[in-house]
């Protein structure tokens, strides 16, 4: 479970309602300015205005602007820009999604409202200007808010209930991110034996059953309960002490050690759920990744089709057997599919040895097959796997089921790499962990990719693959 330095307004959302309202009003002001700027630029700047400008009427423009502002702010709300915690890059991406969605809805509403002929130039300029200004102002606003918290402005005092590793981890996170606006003023332990000790540099000043007195003495506004599973019988004591208090209470679940991949908390109609393992691609993100796959794979197939034709001809001439080699691999959620490759070995290459890893000094490939494997040309038919949907351009490399049965028992969290589609290339490949290299390092890269997935990360990996990933010294 990751802590985000931008989460301060989420952690303190009760007191951040004013901030959210101000952000909403500020967004509307920025949108109005953006529309006015787009209108002025379209009709009054010499290099954008036509020779005989047919200026859109002011009254119609005001109607369109009001509609646009309403749609944009509703899109911001729908995509969580007024409530969910997010990092800087994630917020800009969410703004991009909301802006694109807002533009489509605006065009749609104008078509049915009778303003279908309204200047498309104004709408396009408004889209670009609003995205740029909103991105800049939101980043600056959150930075100022975080710095104010870090200086202690509007900071809240907190009591930590717990004297264990969980409580220590909580205190360290709060101190590492002063922008959360929380100051630890007391730590309580289960009994007298721990009183006087320390938790992450803070002295344990009392017991759980002294919580009421500690609240009165410190004037703390928040209580963080960080007890372990073995101490759950103490929760009733803590709960009783809080029954007559007005402090905000938060519980740190004792499941941190169990969280393996993109864990978090979600709400199911008022019932909090802690998910220990979760894939990164749902909803719009999955659609974005799929769109990138379809566009880039289609273009790549057109560009490399001459190379693929040459490879197909030479493979057919060089060795008897089919041009395309199909092999069973495991992909998303453990589903099996047939991966496509240019055949680089004789058909009976594994007849005597059975399934084995390719290693340095590989001698099974025929001469042209070895050349294809060295430059990863044998992987090109996997672009068709991408178009079909079995694979993605970027993701963990798919493995054969016979090896997975062994590896999943040897390497912790190995099977978590199947929480996302397998890829032609991936973070492990561009960082050099391919071929006969450390499987542990490869899995570490795969899980780091899944944990930190973003469309921008996919693009960076594709660029790195294009400028050198096909020439890895570990390709054989």
Tab-separated table of C-alpha atoms in Angstrom:
chain	number	residue	atom	x	y	z
A	1	UNK	CA	0.000	0.000	0.000
A	2	UNK	CA	1.634	3.255	-1.100
A	3	UNK	CA	1.404	6.617	0.643
A	4	UNK	CA	1.051	9.583	-1.699
A	5	UNK	CA	2.509	12.999	-0.748
A	6	UNK	CA	-0.512	14.564	-2.413
A	7	UNK	CA	-2.913	12.726	-0.123
A	8	UNK	CA	-3.088	15.418	2.552
A	9	UNK	CA	-6.380	16.841	1.368
A	10	UNK	CA	-7.786	13.305	1.117
A	11	UNK	CA	-6.680	12.311	4.626
A	12	UNK	CA	-8.186	15.491	6.030
A	13	UNK	CA	-11.152	15.691	3.706
A	14	UNK	CA	-13.596	16.829	6.402
A	15	UNK	CA	-11.608	20.001	6.844
A	16	UNK	CA	-10.760	20.135	3.152
A	17	UNK	CA	-14.349	20.692	2.014
A	18	UNK	CA	-13.704	24.431	1.930
A	19	UNK	CA	-10.608	23.793	-0.150
A	20	UNK	CA	-12.616	21.617	-2.550
A	21	UNK	CA	-15.278	24.298	-2.960
A	22	UNK	CA	-12.596	26.900	-3.575
A	23	UNK	CA	-10.950	24.597	-6.112
A	24	UNK	CA	-14.296	24.132	-7.878
A	25	UNK	CA	-14.900	27.894	-8.023
A	26	UNK	CA	-11.341	28.493	-9.165
A	27	UNK	CA	-11.758	25.887	-11.928
A	28	UNK	CA	-14.874	27.681	-13.165
A	29	UNK	CA	-12.994	30.985	-13.228
A	30	UNK	CA	-10.095	29.419	-15.163
A	31	UNK	CA	-12.539	27.840	-17.621
A	32	UNK	CA	-14.278	31.180	-18.177
A	33	UNK	CA	-10.919	32.888	-18.778
A	34	UNK	CA	-9.892	30.072	-21.133
A	35	UNK	CA	-13.075	30.432	-23.181
A	36	UNK	CA	-12.664	34.215	-23.389
A	37	UNK	CA	-9.041	33.740	-24.478
A	38	UNK	CA	-10.055	31.167	-27.096
A	39	UNK	CA	-12.795	33.470	-28.414
A	40	UNK	CA	-10.436	36.443	-28.620
A	41	UNK	CA	-7.629	34.451	-30.202
A	42	UNK	CA	-9.884	32.863	-32.826
A	43	UNK	CA	-11.492	36.061	-34.030
A	44	UNK	CA	-9.060	38.851	-33.250
A	45	UNK	CA	-5.500	37.511	-33.558
A	46	UNK	CA	-4.195	38.184	-37.088
A	47	UNK	CA	-2.627	34.749	-37.601
A	48	UNK	CA	-5.765	32.904	-36.437
A	49	UNK	CA	-8.610	35.162	-37.583
A	50	UNK	CA	-9.875	34.712	-41.171
A	51	UNK	CA	-9.633	37.559	-43.669
A	52	UNK	CA	-13.351	38.227	-43.325
A	53	UNK	CA	-14.087	37.123	-39.777
A	54	UNK	CA	-17.594	35.905	-39.154
A	55	UNK	CA	-17.515	36.562	-35.409
A	56	UNK	CA	-19.821	34.323	-33.396
A	57	UNK	CA	-22.483	36.372	-31.579
A	58	UNK	CA	-21.720	37.200	-27.965
A	59	UNK	CA	-25.017	35.841	-26.642
A	60	UNK	CA	-24.491	32.474	-28.342
A	61	UNK	CA	-20.881	32.403	-27.151
A	62	UNK	CA	-21.961	33.020	-23.551
A	63	UNK	CA	-24.410	30.102	-23.817
A	64	UNK	CA	-21.715	27.815	-25.208
A	65	UNK	CA	-19.234	28.969	-22.546
A	66	UNK	CA	-21.720	28.317	-19.735
A	67	UNK	CA	-22.479	24.871	-21.155
A	68	UNK	CA	-18.778	24.097	-21.474
A	69	UNK	CA	-18.014	25.159	-17.887
A	70	UNK	CA	-20.869	23.035	-16.555
A	71	UNK	CA	-19.783	19.994	-18.583
A	72	UNK	CA	-16.108	20.361	-17.673
A	73	UNK	CA	-16.733	20.621	-13.928
A	74	UNK	CA	-19.139	17.660	-14.035
A	75	UNK	CA	-16.451	15.633	-15.837
A	76	UNK	CA	-13.926	16.668	-13.180
A	77	UNK	CA	-16.287	15.479	-10.472
A	78	UNK	CA	-17.042	12.204	-12.293
A	79	UNK	CA	-13.326	11.437	-12.672
A	80	UNK	CA	-12.574	12.148	-9.004
A	81	UNK	CA	-10.670	15.403	-9.445
A	82	UNK	CA	-12.471	16.885	-6.436
A	83	UNK	CA	-12.071	14.008	-4.073
A	84	UNK	CA	-9.639	11.184	-4.825
A	85	UNK	CA	-5.995	11.215	-3.866
A	86	UNK	CA	-3.596	11.277	-6.775
A	87	UNK	CA	-0.037	12.194	-7.607
A	88	UNK	CA	0.908	15.096	-9.839
A	89	UNK	CA	1.264	13.105	-13.058
A	90	UNK	CA	-1.915	11.155	-12.306
A	91	UNK	CA	-3.850	14.386	-11.806
A	92	UNK	CA	-2.650	15.775	-15.133
A	93	UNK	CA	-3.662	12.520	-16.823
A	94	UNK	CA	-7.092	12.701	-15.169
A	95	UNK	CA	-7.407	16.298	-16.393
A	96	UNK	CA	-6.559	15.136	-19.914
A	97	UNK	CA	-9.274	12.468	-19.727
A	98	UNK	CA	-11.823	14.943	-18.385
A	99	UNK	CA	-10.915	17.529	-21.036
A	100	UNK	CA	-11.258	15.011	-23.848
A	101	UNK	CA	-14.559	13.760	-22.477
A	102	UNK	CA	-15.780	17.335	-21.971
A	103	UNK	CA	-14.933	18.268	-25.555
A	104	UNK	CA	-16.855	15.296	-26.943
A	105	UNK	CA	-19.883	16.058	-24.756
A	106	UNK	CA	-19.779	19.748	-25.679
A	107	UNK	CA	-19.770	18.965	-29.399
A	108	UNK	CA	-22.598	16.489	-28.824
A	109	UNK	CA	-24.744	18.979	-26.880
A	110	UNK	CA	-24.135	21.778	-29.385
A	111	UNK	CA	-25.285	19.533	-32.215
A	112	UNK	CA	-28.639	18.914	-30.554
A	113	UNK	CA	-29.049	22.467	-29.214
A	114	UNK	CA	-29.021	24.096	-32.627
A	115	UNK	CA	-25.499	25.555	-32.283
A	116	UNK	CA	-23.854	22.879	-34.415
A	117	UNK	CA	-22.295	25.562	-36.610
A	118	UNK	CA	-20.610	27.305	-33.690
A	119	UNK	CA	-16.914	27.954	-34.338
A	120	UNK	CA	-14.973	24.741	-34.042
A	121	UNK	CA	-11.818	26.813	-33.796
A	122	UNK	CA	-13.035	28.377	-30.550
A	123	UNK	CA	-13.875	24.970	-29.095
A	124	UNK	CA	-10.498	23.493	-30.055
A	125	UNK	CA	-8.594	26.495	-28.689
A	126	UNK	CA	-10.695	26.394	-25.506
A	127	UNK	CA	-9.839	22.705	-25.062
A	128	UNK	CA	-6.094	23.328	-25.404
A	129	UNK	CA	-5.984	26.531	-23.318
A	130	UNK	CA	-8.182	25.157	-20.518
A	131	UNK	CA	-6.124	21.976	-20.225
A	132	UNK	CA	-2.865	23.926	-20.025
A	133	UNK	CA	-4.118	26.501	-17.524
A	134	UNK	CA	-5.944	23.971	-15.332
A	135	UNK	CA	-2.919	21.675	-15.201
A	136	UNK	CA	-0.651	24.561	-14.211
A	137	UNK	CA	-3.002	26.112	-11.643
A	138	UNK	CA	-3.891	22.803	-10.000
A	139	UNK	CA	-0.252	21.819	-9.627
A	140	UNK	CA	0.566	25.229	-8.142
A	141	UNK	CA	-2.462	25.146	-5.823
A	142	UNK	CA	-1.627	21.708	-4.448
A	143	UNK	CA	2.031	22.685	-4.045
A	144	UNK	CA	1.066	25.787	-2.054
A	145	UNK	CA	-1.387	23.762	0.032
A	146	UNK	CA	1.264	21.124	0.758
A	147	UNK	CA	3.852	23.742	1.731
A	148	UNK	CA	1.389	25.422	4.075
A	149	UNK	CA	0.743	22.084	5.764
A	150	UNK	CA	4.482	21.414	5.998
A	151	UNK	CA	4.951	24.725	7.834
A	152	UNK	CA	2.345	23.736	10.382
A	153	UNK	CA	-0.444	25.965	9.084
A	154	UNK	CA	-3.770	24.368	9.993
A	155	UNK	CA	-1.904	21.264	11.280
A	156	UNK	CA	-3.794	18.812	13.463
A	157	UNK	CA	-2.491	17.095	16.587
A	158	UNK	CA	-2.789	13.325	16.684
A	159	UNK	CA	-2.499	10.511	19.221
A	160	UNK	CA	-1.120	7.175	18.037
A	161	UNK	CA	-2.719	4.204	19.784
A	162	UNK	CA	-0.259	1.355	19.333
A	163	UNK	CA	3.316	0.506	20.264
A	164	UNK	CA	4.365	-1.852	17.480
A	165	UNK	CA	5.859	-1.958	14.013
A	166	UNK	CA	2.548	-0.895	12.464
A	167	UNK	CA	2.440	2.231	14.626
A	168	UNK	CA	6.109	2.933	13.886
A	169	UNK	CA	5.451	2.701	10.139
A	170	UNK	CA	2.549	5.142	10.519
A	171	UNK	CA	4.608	7.666	12.514
A	172	UNK	CA	7.457	7.505	10.009
A	173	UNK	CA	5.075	8.153	7.106
A	174	UNK	CA	3.491	11.119	8.867
A	175	UNK	CA	6.878	12.621	9.668
A	176	UNK	CA	8.223	11.968	6.195
A	177	UNK	CA	5.290	13.918	4.743
A	178	UNK	CA	4.633	17.005	6.871
A	179	UNK	CA	2.315	18.218	4.108
A	180	UNK	CA	-0.255	15.774	5.498
A	181	UNK	CA	-0.710	18.348	8.232
A	182	UNK	CA	-0.613	15.856	11.126
A	183	UNK	CA	1.631	16.279	14.171
A	184	UNK	CA	2.086	13.361	16.587
A	185	UNK	CA	1.634	14.627	20.131
A	186	UNK	CA	1.363	11.336	22.079
A	187	UNK	CA	1.801	7.574	21.712
A	188	UNK	CA	-0.041	5.039	23.868
A	189	UNK	CA	0.837	1.389	24.515
A	190	UNK	CA	-1.086	-1.655	25.723
A	191	UNK	CA	0.287	-1.809	29.274
A	192	UNK	CA	2.751	-0.360	31.758
A	193	UNK	CA	5.581	-2.573	30.526
A	194	UNK	CA	5.928	-0.522	27.344
A	195	UNK	CA	5.303	2.918	28.865
A	196	UNK	CA	8.520	4.936	28.733
A	197	UNK	CA	9.691	3.179	25.609
A	198	UNK	CA	9.760	4.687	22.133
A	199	UNK	CA	7.944	4.313	18.833
A	200	UNK	CA	9.851	5.834	15.916
A	201	UNK	CA	11.500	8.345	18.271
A	202	UNK	CA	8.322	9.260	20.168
A	203	UNK	CA	8.071	8.378	23.841
A	204	UNK	CA	5.177	6.126	24.888
A	205	UNK	CA	3.421	8.248	27.492
A	206	UNK	CA	0.531	6.055	28.629
A	207	UNK	CA	-1.752	3.069	28.203
A	208	UNK	CA	-4.722	2.503	25.914
A	209	UNK	CA	-7.153	2.930	28.814
A	210	UNK	CA	-5.707	6.402	29.437
A	211	UNK	CA	-6.793	7.649	26.031
A	212	UNK	CA	-9.533	9.868	27.478
A	213	UNK	CA	-7.105	11.637	29.817
A	214	UNK	CA	-4.505	11.978	27.049
A	215	UNK	CA	-7.032	13.619	24.725
A	216	UNK	CA	-7.932	16.115	27.425
A	217	UNK	CA	-4.290	16.881	28.212
A	218	UNK	CA	-3.088	17.284	24.622
A	219	UNK	CA	-6.171	18.692	22.937
A	220	UNK	CA	-5.558	16.275	20.064
A	221	UNK	CA	-8.078	16.375	17.226
A	222	UNK	CA	-7.253	12.976	15.712
A	223	UNK	CA	-6.668	9.441	16.950
A	224	UNK	CA	-4.922	6.793	14.862
A	225	UNK	CA	-5.533	3.223	16.042
A	226	UNK	CA	-2.645	0.996	14.959
A	227	UNK	CA	-3.046	-2.185	16.983
A	228	UNK	CA	-1.977	-5.622	15.776
A	229	UNK	CA	-4.222	-8.648	15.335
A	230	UNK	CA	-3.035	-10.044	18.664
A	231	UNK	CA	-4.286	-6.899	20.434
A	232	UNK	CA	-7.775	-6.781	18.968
A	233	UNK	CA	-9.319	-7.513	22.353
A	234	UNK	CA	-8.052	-4.061	23.357
A	235	UNK	CA	-10.162	-2.392	20.678
A	236	UNK	CA	-13.237	-2.465	22.932
A	237	UNK	CA	-11.281	-0.560	25.607
A	238	UNK	CA	-10.187	2.013	23.044
A	239	UNK	CA	-13.697	2.277	21.620
A	240	UNK	CA	-15.171	2.877	25.079
A	241	UNK	CA	-12.675	5.649	25.743
A	242	UNK	CA	-13.639	7.343	22.488
A	243	UNK	CA	-17.398	7.076	22.986
A	244	UNK	CA	-17.693	10.559	24.511
A	245	UNK	CA	-14.957	12.221	22.424
A	246	UNK	CA	-15.241	14.351	19.305
A	247	UNK	CA	-11.800	13.521	17.871
A	248	UNK	CA	-11.616	12.082	14.382
A	249	UNK	CA	-10.680	8.400	14.575
A	250	UNK	CA	-8.837	6.411	11.922
A	251	UNK	CA	-7.812	2.757	11.985
A	252	UNK	CA	-4.653	1.481	10.306
A	253	UNK	CA	-5.513	-2.105	9.300
A	254	UNK	CA	-3.027	-4.746	10.333
A	255	UNK	CA	-2.757	-6.146	6.809
A	256	UNK	CA	0.292	-4.306	5.474
A	257	UNK	CA	2.349	-7.489	5.424
A	258	UNK	CA	-0.348	-9.204	3.363
A	259	UNK	CA	-0.642	-6.539	0.673
A	260	UNK	CA	1.184	-7.748	-2.408
A	261	UNK	CA	0.217	-5.612	-5.383
A	262	UNK	CA	-1.597	-2.267	-5.694
A	263	UNK	CA	-3.469	-2.788	-2.436
A	264	UNK	CA	-5.895	-0.214	-1.158
A	265	UNK	CA	-9.222	0.516	0.443
A	266	UNK	CA	-12.531	0.888	-1.364
A	267	UNK	CA	-16.096	1.525	-0.326
A	268	UNK	CA	-18.912	-0.907	-1.107
A	269	UNK	CA	-22.116	0.932	-0.264
A	270	UNK	CA	-20.736	1.998	3.093
A	271	UNK	CA	-18.802	-1.219	3.776
A	272	UNK	CA	-15.013	-0.646	3.683
A	273	UNK	CA	-13.060	-3.312	1.824
A	274	UNK	CA	-9.299	-3.753	1.913
A	275	UNK	CA	-8.054	-5.329	-1.287
A	276	UNK	CA	-4.679	-6.976	-0.944
A	277	UNK	CA	-4.051	-7.627	-4.617
A	278	UNK	CA	-5.390	-5.666	-7.552
A	279	UNK	CA	-4.607	-5.250	-11.221
A	280	UNK	CA	-3.852	-1.739	-12.501
A	281	UNK	CA	-6.042	-1.680	-15.586
A	282	UNK	CA	-9.746	-1.095	-15.167
A	283	UNK	CA	-12.209	1.174	-16.915
A	284	UNK	CA	-10.775	4.062	-18.874
A	285	UNK	CA	-7.147	3.066	-18.231
A	286	UNK	CA	-7.752	-0.340	-19.847
A	287	UNK	CA	-9.374	1.379	-22.807
A	288	UNK	CA	-6.418	3.768	-23.165
A	289	UNK	CA	-3.858	0.962	-23.111
A	290	UNK	CA	-5.875	-1.029	-25.640
A	291	UNK	CA	-6.169	2.010	-27.908
A	292	UNK	CA	-2.385	2.527	-27.746
A	293	UNK	CA	-1.858	-1.149	-28.591
A	294	UNK	CA	-4.166	-1.033	-31.612
A	295	UNK	CA	-2.767	2.200	-33.024
A	296	UNK	CA	0.941	1.441	-32.546
A	297	UNK	CA	0.671	-2.241	-33.541
A	298	UNK	CA	-1.192	-1.328	-36.751
A	299	UNK	CA	1.399	1.287	-37.688
A	300	UNK	CA	4.259	-1.048	-36.745
A	301	UNK	CA	2.865	-3.830	-38.924
A	302	UNK	CA	2.775	-1.486	-41.908
A	303	UNK	CA	6.325	-0.256	-41.263
A	304	UNK	CA	7.914	-3.679	-40.691
A	305	UNK	CA	5.879	-5.623	-43.257
A	306	UNK	CA	8.791	-5.657	-45.775
A	307	UNK	CA	11.096	-7.058	-43.066
A	308	UNK	CA	8.487	-9.664	-42.117
A	309	UNK	CA	8.079	-10.680	-45.760
A	310	UNK	CA	11.842	-11.184	-46.122
A	311	UNK	CA	11.963	-13.178	-42.868
A	312	UNK	CA	9.079	-15.389	-44.003
A	313	UNK	CA	10.729	-16.147	-47.338
A	314	UNK	CA	14.148	-16.916	-45.822
A	315	UNK	CA	12.646	-19.123	-43.086
A	316	UNK	CA	10.763	-21.114	-45.730
A	317	UNK	CA	13.919	-21.559	-47.787
A	318	UNK	CA	16.242	-22.234	-44.848
A	319	UNK	CA	14.401	-24.987	-42.998
A	320	UNK	CA	11.575	-27.411	-43.722
A	321	UNK	CA	8.415	-26.768	-41.757
A	322	UNK	CA	5.957	-23.937	-41.166
A	323	UNK	CA	7.027	-20.294	-41.267
A	324	UNK	CA	5.138	-19.353	-38.122
A	325	UNK	CA	5.806	-21.150	-34.856
A	326	UNK	CA	2.894	-21.340	-32.422
A	327	UNK	CA	3.524	-22.072	-28.767
A	328	UNK	CA	1.248	-22.118	-25.725
A	329	UNK	CA	1.896	-19.312	-23.251
A	330	UNK	CA	0.125	-17.912	-20.195
A	331	UNK	CA	-1.277	-14.403	-20.220
A	332	UNK	CA	-3.741	-12.205	-18.351
A	333	UNK	CA	-5.388	-13.899	-15.347
A	334	UNK	CA	-3.651	-17.173	-16.167
A	335	UNK	CA	-5.439	-17.626	-19.512
A	336	UNK	CA	-3.571	-19.643	-22.135
A	337	UNK	CA	-3.047	-18.439	-25.687
A	338	UNK	CA	-0.915	-19.308	-28.713
A	339	UNK	CA	1.996	-16.945	-29.184
A	340	UNK	CA	3.181	-16.339	-32.764
A	341	UNK	CA	6.852	-16.224	-33.730
A	342	UNK	CA	8.898	-16.747	-36.856
A	343	UNK	CA	10.241	-20.269	-36.543
A	344	UNK	CA	13.962	-20.086	-35.752
A	345	UNK	CA	14.672	-23.757	-34.931
A	346	UNK	CA	14.102	-27.117	-36.582
A	347	UNK	CA	10.732	-28.688	-35.773
A	348	UNK	CA	12.352	-31.387	-33.617
A	349	UNK	CA	14.581	-29.013	-31.587
A	350	UNK	CA	13.138	-30.195	-28.257
A	351	UNK	CA	12.431	-33.790	-29.208
A	352	UNK	CA	15.282	-35.148	-27.126
A	353	UNK	CA	15.634	-32.538	-24.385
A	354	UNK	CA	12.025	-31.558	-23.758
A	355	UNK	CA	11.146	-28.002	-22.788
A	356	UNK	CA	14.316	-26.092	-21.882
A	357	UNK	CA	15.326	-22.466	-21.472
A	358	UNK	CA	17.254	-20.781	-24.275
A	359	UNK	CA	20.756	-20.033	-23.001
A	360	UNK	CA	23.889	-18.223	-24.118
A	361	UNK	CA	25.683	-20.194	-26.795
A	362	UNK	CA	22.357	-21.525	-28.097
A	363	UNK	CA	23.072	-23.986	-30.964
A	364	UNK	CA	19.599	-25.278	-31.806
A	365	UNK	CA	18.618	-22.475	-34.174
A	366	UNK	CA	19.397	-22.733	-37.878
A	367	UNK	CA	21.709	-19.928	-39.181
A	368	UNK	CA	19.063	-17.400	-40.217
A	369	UNK	CA	17.026	-18.320	-37.140
A	370	UNK	CA	19.984	-17.345	-34.950
A	371	UNK	CA	20.170	-13.984	-36.718
A	372	UNK	CA	16.452	-13.393	-36.146
A	373	UNK	CA	16.754	-14.284	-32.473
A	374	UNK	CA	19.772	-12.001	-32.007
A	375	UNK	CA	17.860	-8.997	-33.332
A	376	UNK	CA	14.453	-10.122	-31.974
A	377	UNK	CA	13.013	-10.306	-35.494
A	378	UNK	CA	11.365	-13.614	-34.638
A	379	UNK	CA	9.079	-11.684	-32.244
A	380	UNK	CA	7.510	-9.504	-34.963
A	381	UNK	CA	4.467	-11.769	-35.624
A	382	UNK	CA	3.398	-11.082	-32.037
A	383	UNK	CA	2.019	-7.809	-33.360
A	384	UNK	CA	-0.890	-9.967	-34.558
A	385	UNK	CA	-1.266	-11.294	-30.990
A	386	UNK	CA	-1.566	-7.674	-29.902
A	387	UNK	CA	-4.240	-6.881	-32.487
A	388	UNK	CA	-6.153	-9.997	-31.463
A	389	UNK	CA	-6.024	-8.955	-27.819
A	390	UNK	CA	-4.022	-11.875	-26.425
A	391	UNK	CA	-1.053	-9.611	-25.700
A	392	UNK	CA	-0.150	-5.967	-25.241
A	393	UNK	CA	2.802	-4.083	-26.668
A	394	UNK	CA	4.183	-3.588	-23.150
A	395	UNK	CA	3.930	-6.007	-20.256
A	396	UNK	CA	5.668	-8.984	-18.654
A	397	UNK	CA	6.949	-11.467	-21.214
A	398	UNK	CA	4.635	-14.511	-21.389
A	399	UNK	CA	6.077	-17.794	-20.190
A	400	UNK	CA	5.331	-21.411	-21.019
A	401	UNK	CA	2.982	-23.202	-18.581
A	402	UNK	CA	5.517	-25.978	-18.012
A	403	UNK	CA	7.991	-23.445	-16.562
A	404	UNK	CA	5.341	-21.493	-14.649
A	405	UNK	CA	4.388	-24.584	-12.633
A	406	UNK	CA	7.945	-24.658	-11.311
A	407	UNK	CA	8.606	-20.935	-10.970
A	408	UNK	CA	5.451	-20.016	-9.062
A	409	UNK	CA	6.584	-22.274	-6.193
A	410	UNK	CA	10.173	-21.015	-6.243
A	411	UNK	CA	9.680	-17.253	-6.599
A	412	UNK	CA	7.324	-15.408	-4.231
A	413	UNK	CA	4.613	-13.373	-5.983
A	414	UNK	CA	5.557	-14.837	-9.378
A	415	UNK	CA	1.933	-15.311	-10.437
A	416	UNK	CA	1.137	-11.645	-9.792
A	417	UNK	CA	2.715	-10.833	-13.137
A	418	UNK	CA	-0.412	-12.313	-14.704
A	419	UNK	CA	-2.504	-9.414	-13.348
A	420	UNK	CA	-1.823	-7.614	-16.628
A	421	UNK	CA	-1.572	-8.694	-20.273
A	422	UNK	CA	1.704	-10.168	-21.402
A	423	UNK	CA	3.763	-7.905	-23.648
A	424	UNK	CA	6.117	-8.011	-26.603
A	425	UNK	CA	8.485	-5.842	-24.606
A	426	UNK	CA	8.573	-4.727	-21.002
A	427	UNK	CA	10.459	-2.952	-18.261
A	428	UNK	CA	12.555	-6.044	-17.548
A	429	UNK	CA	13.574	-6.297	-21.206
A	430	UNK	CA	14.659	-2.667	-21.631
A	431	UNK	CA	16.624	-2.859	-18.375
A	432	UNK	CA	18.549	-5.869	-19.684
A	433	UNK	CA	16.851	-8.725	-17.787
A	434	UNK	CA	16.049	-11.031	-20.670
A	435	UNK	CA	17.432	-14.324	-21.839
A	436	UNK	CA	19.531	-16.338	-19.375
A	437	UNK	CA	19.581	-13.665	-16.638
A	438	UNK	CA	18.225	-13.447	-13.106
A	439	UNK	CA	14.590	-14.519	-13.058
A	440	UNK	CA	14.172	-12.820	-9.676
A	441	UNK	CA	15.291	-9.472	-11.124
A	442	UNK	CA	12.985	-9.967	-14.076
A	443	UNK	CA	9.992	-10.591	-11.823
A	444	UNK	CA	10.971	-7.613	-9.698
A	445	UNK	CA	10.872	-5.410	-12.808
A	446	UNK	CA	7.556	-6.910	-13.935
A	447	UNK	CA	5.905	-6.221	-10.573
A	448	UNK	CA	7.400	-2.728	-10.418
A	449	UNK	CA	5.903	-2.069	-13.850
A	450	UNK	CA	2.458	-3.277	-12.750
A	451	UNK	CA	2.616	-1.338	-9.485
A	452	UNK	CA	3.545	1.911	-11.268
A	453	UNK	CA	1.692	1.471	-14.548
A	454	UNK	CA	0.778	4.551	-16.530
A	455	UNK	CA	0.296	5.246	-20.219
A	456	UNK	CA	3.401	7.425	-20.110
A	457	UNK	CA	5.444	4.523	-18.729
A	458	UNK	CA	4.273	2.364	-21.658
A	459	UNK	CA	5.333	5.044	-24.116
A	460	UNK	CA	8.777	5.389	-22.494
A	461	UNK	CA	9.319	1.608	-22.640
A	462	UNK	CA	8.282	1.531	-26.305
A	463	UNK	CA	10.723	4.345	-27.104
A	464	UNK	CA	13.535	2.594	-25.234
A	465	UNK	CA	12.716	-0.620	-27.086
A	466	UNK	CA	12.770	1.176	-30.428
A	467	UNK	CA	16.165	2.811	-29.863
A	468	UNK	CA	17.964	-0.246	-28.552
A	469	UNK	CA	15.742	-2.837	-26.954
A	470	UNK	CA	15.915	-5.141	-29.964
A	471	UNK	CA	19.711	-5.232	-29.756
A	472	UNK	CA	20.048	-6.646	-26.246
A	473	UNK	CA	23.230	-8.620	-25.653
A	474	UNK	CA	21.071	-11.216	-23.871
A	475	UNK	CA	18.960	-12.013	-26.943
A	476	UNK	CA	19.741	-15.465	-28.343
